[in-house]
Short mmCIF file of C-alpha atoms in Angstrom, two decimals:
data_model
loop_
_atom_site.label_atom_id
_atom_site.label_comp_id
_atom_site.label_asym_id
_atom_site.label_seq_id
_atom_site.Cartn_x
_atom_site.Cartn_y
_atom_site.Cartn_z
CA UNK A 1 3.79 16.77 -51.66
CA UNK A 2 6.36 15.55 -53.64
CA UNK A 3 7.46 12.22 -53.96
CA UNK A 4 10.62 11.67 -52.99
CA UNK A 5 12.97 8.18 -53.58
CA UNK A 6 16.71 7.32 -53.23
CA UNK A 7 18.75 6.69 -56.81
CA UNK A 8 21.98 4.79 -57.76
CA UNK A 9 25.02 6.88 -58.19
CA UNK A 10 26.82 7.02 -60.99
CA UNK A 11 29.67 8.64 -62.43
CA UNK A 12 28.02 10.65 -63.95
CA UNK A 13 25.49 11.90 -61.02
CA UNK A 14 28.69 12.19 -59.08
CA UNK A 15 30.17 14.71 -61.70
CA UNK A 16 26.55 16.44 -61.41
CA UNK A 17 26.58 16.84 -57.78
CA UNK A 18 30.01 18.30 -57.46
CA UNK A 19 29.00 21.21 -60.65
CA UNK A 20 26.33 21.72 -58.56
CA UNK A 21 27.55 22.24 -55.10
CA UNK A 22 29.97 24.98 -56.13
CA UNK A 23 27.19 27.75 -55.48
CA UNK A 24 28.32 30.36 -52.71
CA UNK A 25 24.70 29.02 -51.09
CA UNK A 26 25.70 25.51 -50.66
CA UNK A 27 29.20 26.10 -50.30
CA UNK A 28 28.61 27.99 -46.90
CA UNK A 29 27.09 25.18 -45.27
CA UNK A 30 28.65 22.21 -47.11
CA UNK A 31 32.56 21.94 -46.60
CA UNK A 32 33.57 19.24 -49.08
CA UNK A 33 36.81 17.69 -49.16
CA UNK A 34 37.08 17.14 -52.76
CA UNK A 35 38.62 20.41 -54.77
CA UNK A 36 38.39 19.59 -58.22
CA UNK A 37 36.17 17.12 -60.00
CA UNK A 38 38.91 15.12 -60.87
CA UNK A 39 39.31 14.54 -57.38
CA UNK A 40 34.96 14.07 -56.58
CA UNK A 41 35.67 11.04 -59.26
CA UNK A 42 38.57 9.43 -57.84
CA UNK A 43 36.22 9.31 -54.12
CA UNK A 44 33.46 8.34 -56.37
CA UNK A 45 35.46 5.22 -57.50
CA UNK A 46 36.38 4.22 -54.10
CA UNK A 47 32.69 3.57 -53.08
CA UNK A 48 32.73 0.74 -55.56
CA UNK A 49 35.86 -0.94 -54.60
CA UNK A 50 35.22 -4.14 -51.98
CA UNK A 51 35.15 -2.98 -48.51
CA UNK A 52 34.37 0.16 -49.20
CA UNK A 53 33.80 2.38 -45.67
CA UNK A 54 31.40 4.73 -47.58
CA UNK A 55 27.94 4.25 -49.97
CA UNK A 56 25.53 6.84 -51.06
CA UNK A 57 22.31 7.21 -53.17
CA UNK A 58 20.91 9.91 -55.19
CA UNK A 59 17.95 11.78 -53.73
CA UNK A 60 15.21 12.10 -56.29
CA UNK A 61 11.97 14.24 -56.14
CA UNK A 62 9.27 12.95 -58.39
CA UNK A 63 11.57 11.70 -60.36
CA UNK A 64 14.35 14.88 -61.12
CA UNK A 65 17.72 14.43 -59.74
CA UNK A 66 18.46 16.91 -56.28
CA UNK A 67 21.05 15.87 -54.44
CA UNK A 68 22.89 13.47 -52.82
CA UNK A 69 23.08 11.44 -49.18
CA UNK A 70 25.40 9.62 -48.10
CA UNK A 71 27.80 7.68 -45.42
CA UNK A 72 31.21 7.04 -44.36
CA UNK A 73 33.63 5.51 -41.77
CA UNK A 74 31.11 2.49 -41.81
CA UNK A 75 32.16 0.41 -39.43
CA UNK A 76 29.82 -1.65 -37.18
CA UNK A 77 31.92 -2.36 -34.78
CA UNK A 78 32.31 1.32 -34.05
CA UNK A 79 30.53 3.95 -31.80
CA UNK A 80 29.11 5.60 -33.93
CA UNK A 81 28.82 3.14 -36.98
CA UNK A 82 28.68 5.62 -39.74
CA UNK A 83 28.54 9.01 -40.26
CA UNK A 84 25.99 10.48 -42.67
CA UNK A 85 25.53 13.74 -44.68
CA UNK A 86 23.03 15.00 -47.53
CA UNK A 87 22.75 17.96 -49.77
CA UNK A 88 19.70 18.74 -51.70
CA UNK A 89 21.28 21.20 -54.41
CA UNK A 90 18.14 21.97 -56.43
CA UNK A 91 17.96 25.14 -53.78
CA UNK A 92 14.83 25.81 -55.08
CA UNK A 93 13.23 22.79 -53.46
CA UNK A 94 14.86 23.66 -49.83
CA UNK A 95 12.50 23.64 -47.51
CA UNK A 96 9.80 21.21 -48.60
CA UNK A 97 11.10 18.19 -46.67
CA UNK A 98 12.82 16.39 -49.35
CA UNK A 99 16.02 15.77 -47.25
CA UNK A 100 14.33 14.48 -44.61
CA UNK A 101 12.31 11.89 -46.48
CA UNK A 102 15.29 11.34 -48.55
CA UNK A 103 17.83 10.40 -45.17
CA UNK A 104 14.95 8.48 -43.11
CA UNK A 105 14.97 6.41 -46.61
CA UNK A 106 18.39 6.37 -46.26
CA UNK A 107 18.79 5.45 -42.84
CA UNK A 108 16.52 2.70 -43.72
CA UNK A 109 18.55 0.92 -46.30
CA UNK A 110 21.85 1.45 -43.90
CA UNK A 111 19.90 -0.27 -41.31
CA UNK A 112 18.56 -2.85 -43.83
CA UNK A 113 21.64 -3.46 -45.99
CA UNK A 114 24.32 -2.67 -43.87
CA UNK A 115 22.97 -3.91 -40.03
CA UNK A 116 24.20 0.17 -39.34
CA UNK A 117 21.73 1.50 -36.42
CA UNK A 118 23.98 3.91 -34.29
CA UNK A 119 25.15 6.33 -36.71
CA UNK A 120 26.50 10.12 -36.08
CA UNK A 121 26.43 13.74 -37.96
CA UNK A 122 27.91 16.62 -37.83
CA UNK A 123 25.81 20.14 -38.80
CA UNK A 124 27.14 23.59 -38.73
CA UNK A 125 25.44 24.84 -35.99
CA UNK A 126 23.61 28.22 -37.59
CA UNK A 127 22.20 25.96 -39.90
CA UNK A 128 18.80 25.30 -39.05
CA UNK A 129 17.55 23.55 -41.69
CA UNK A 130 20.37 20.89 -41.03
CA UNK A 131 19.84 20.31 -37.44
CA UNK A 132 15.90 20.06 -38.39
CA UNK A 133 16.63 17.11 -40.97
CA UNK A 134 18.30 15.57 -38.77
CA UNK A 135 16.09 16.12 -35.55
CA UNK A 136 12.88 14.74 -38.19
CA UNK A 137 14.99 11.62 -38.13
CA UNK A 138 15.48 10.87 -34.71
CA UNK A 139 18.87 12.12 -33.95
CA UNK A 140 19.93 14.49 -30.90
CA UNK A 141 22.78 16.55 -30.29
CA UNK A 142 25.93 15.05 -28.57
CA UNK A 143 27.85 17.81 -28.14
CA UNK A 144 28.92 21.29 -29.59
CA UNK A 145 32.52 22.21 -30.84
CA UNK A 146 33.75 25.33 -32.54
CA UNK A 147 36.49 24.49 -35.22
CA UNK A 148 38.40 27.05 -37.21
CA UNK A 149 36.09 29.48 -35.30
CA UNK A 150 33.01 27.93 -36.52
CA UNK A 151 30.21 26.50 -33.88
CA UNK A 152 29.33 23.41 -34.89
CA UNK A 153 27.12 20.34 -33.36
CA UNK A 154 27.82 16.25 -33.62
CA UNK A 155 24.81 14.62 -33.76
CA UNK A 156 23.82 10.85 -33.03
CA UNK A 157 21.45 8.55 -33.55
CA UNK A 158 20.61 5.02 -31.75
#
């Protein structure tokens, strides 16, 4: 099994992760609101300014560089408190677990650093893998939407 740990972000990973979330593979089941990397730098930044309503870490499996989790809309006065995503884009490690070590890590730290317990997801809902991350970690499915003619599923977590 590999060993799997949680990373600071940096620039540069940041500038890594959106190269390597272009493929057609993670692409289908990763919409990302950033369009050029100009613009993945400029969200980057706004992590680091005080206040910030989003943090991440870089998922690591023994010791190589993978992918990325993350959260947003922090807020823990809010129902949910966050909202998290990940994205392993080494695709040839899919399927050994690594995202769902890497976001109970995650979850973790939120909980730890942040006081963050209730937090939400969404998942495209023909993506298994996804909803089986997320299930590993103790979240169930809220409800299911279809948006621009795609199913999806919000997920929460208490």
């Amino acid at each position: 099994m590999m060993r799997v740990s949680l990373g600071e972000r940096t620039a540069e990973t940041a500038a890594v992760y959106f190269k390597r979330t272009r493929s057609p593979a993670i692409q289908r089941f990763l919409p990302q609101k950033a369009r050029t990397l100009e613009e993945a730098l400029a969200d980057f930044r706004k992590t680091r300014e005080p206040g910030a309503e989003s943090f991440g870490r870089t998922i690591r499996a023994d010791g190589q560089y993978v992918g990325d989790v993350w959260c947003y809309c922090m807020d823990r006065s809010g129902d949910p408190q966050a909202m998290v995503s990940y994205c392993v884009f080494e695709t040839a490690l899919w399927g050994r677990g690594i995202a769902a070590r890497a976001l109970g890590l995650f979850l973790a730290e939120l909980r730890e650093r942040f006081g963050l317990e209730r937090v939400g997801a969404f998942t495209f809902s023909e993506n298994a893998a996804s909803i089986r991350v997320l299930e590993k970690n103790g979240f169930h499915r809220e409800e299911s939407f279809t948006e621009d003619g795609v199913e999806s599923g919000y997920y929460l977590r208490q």
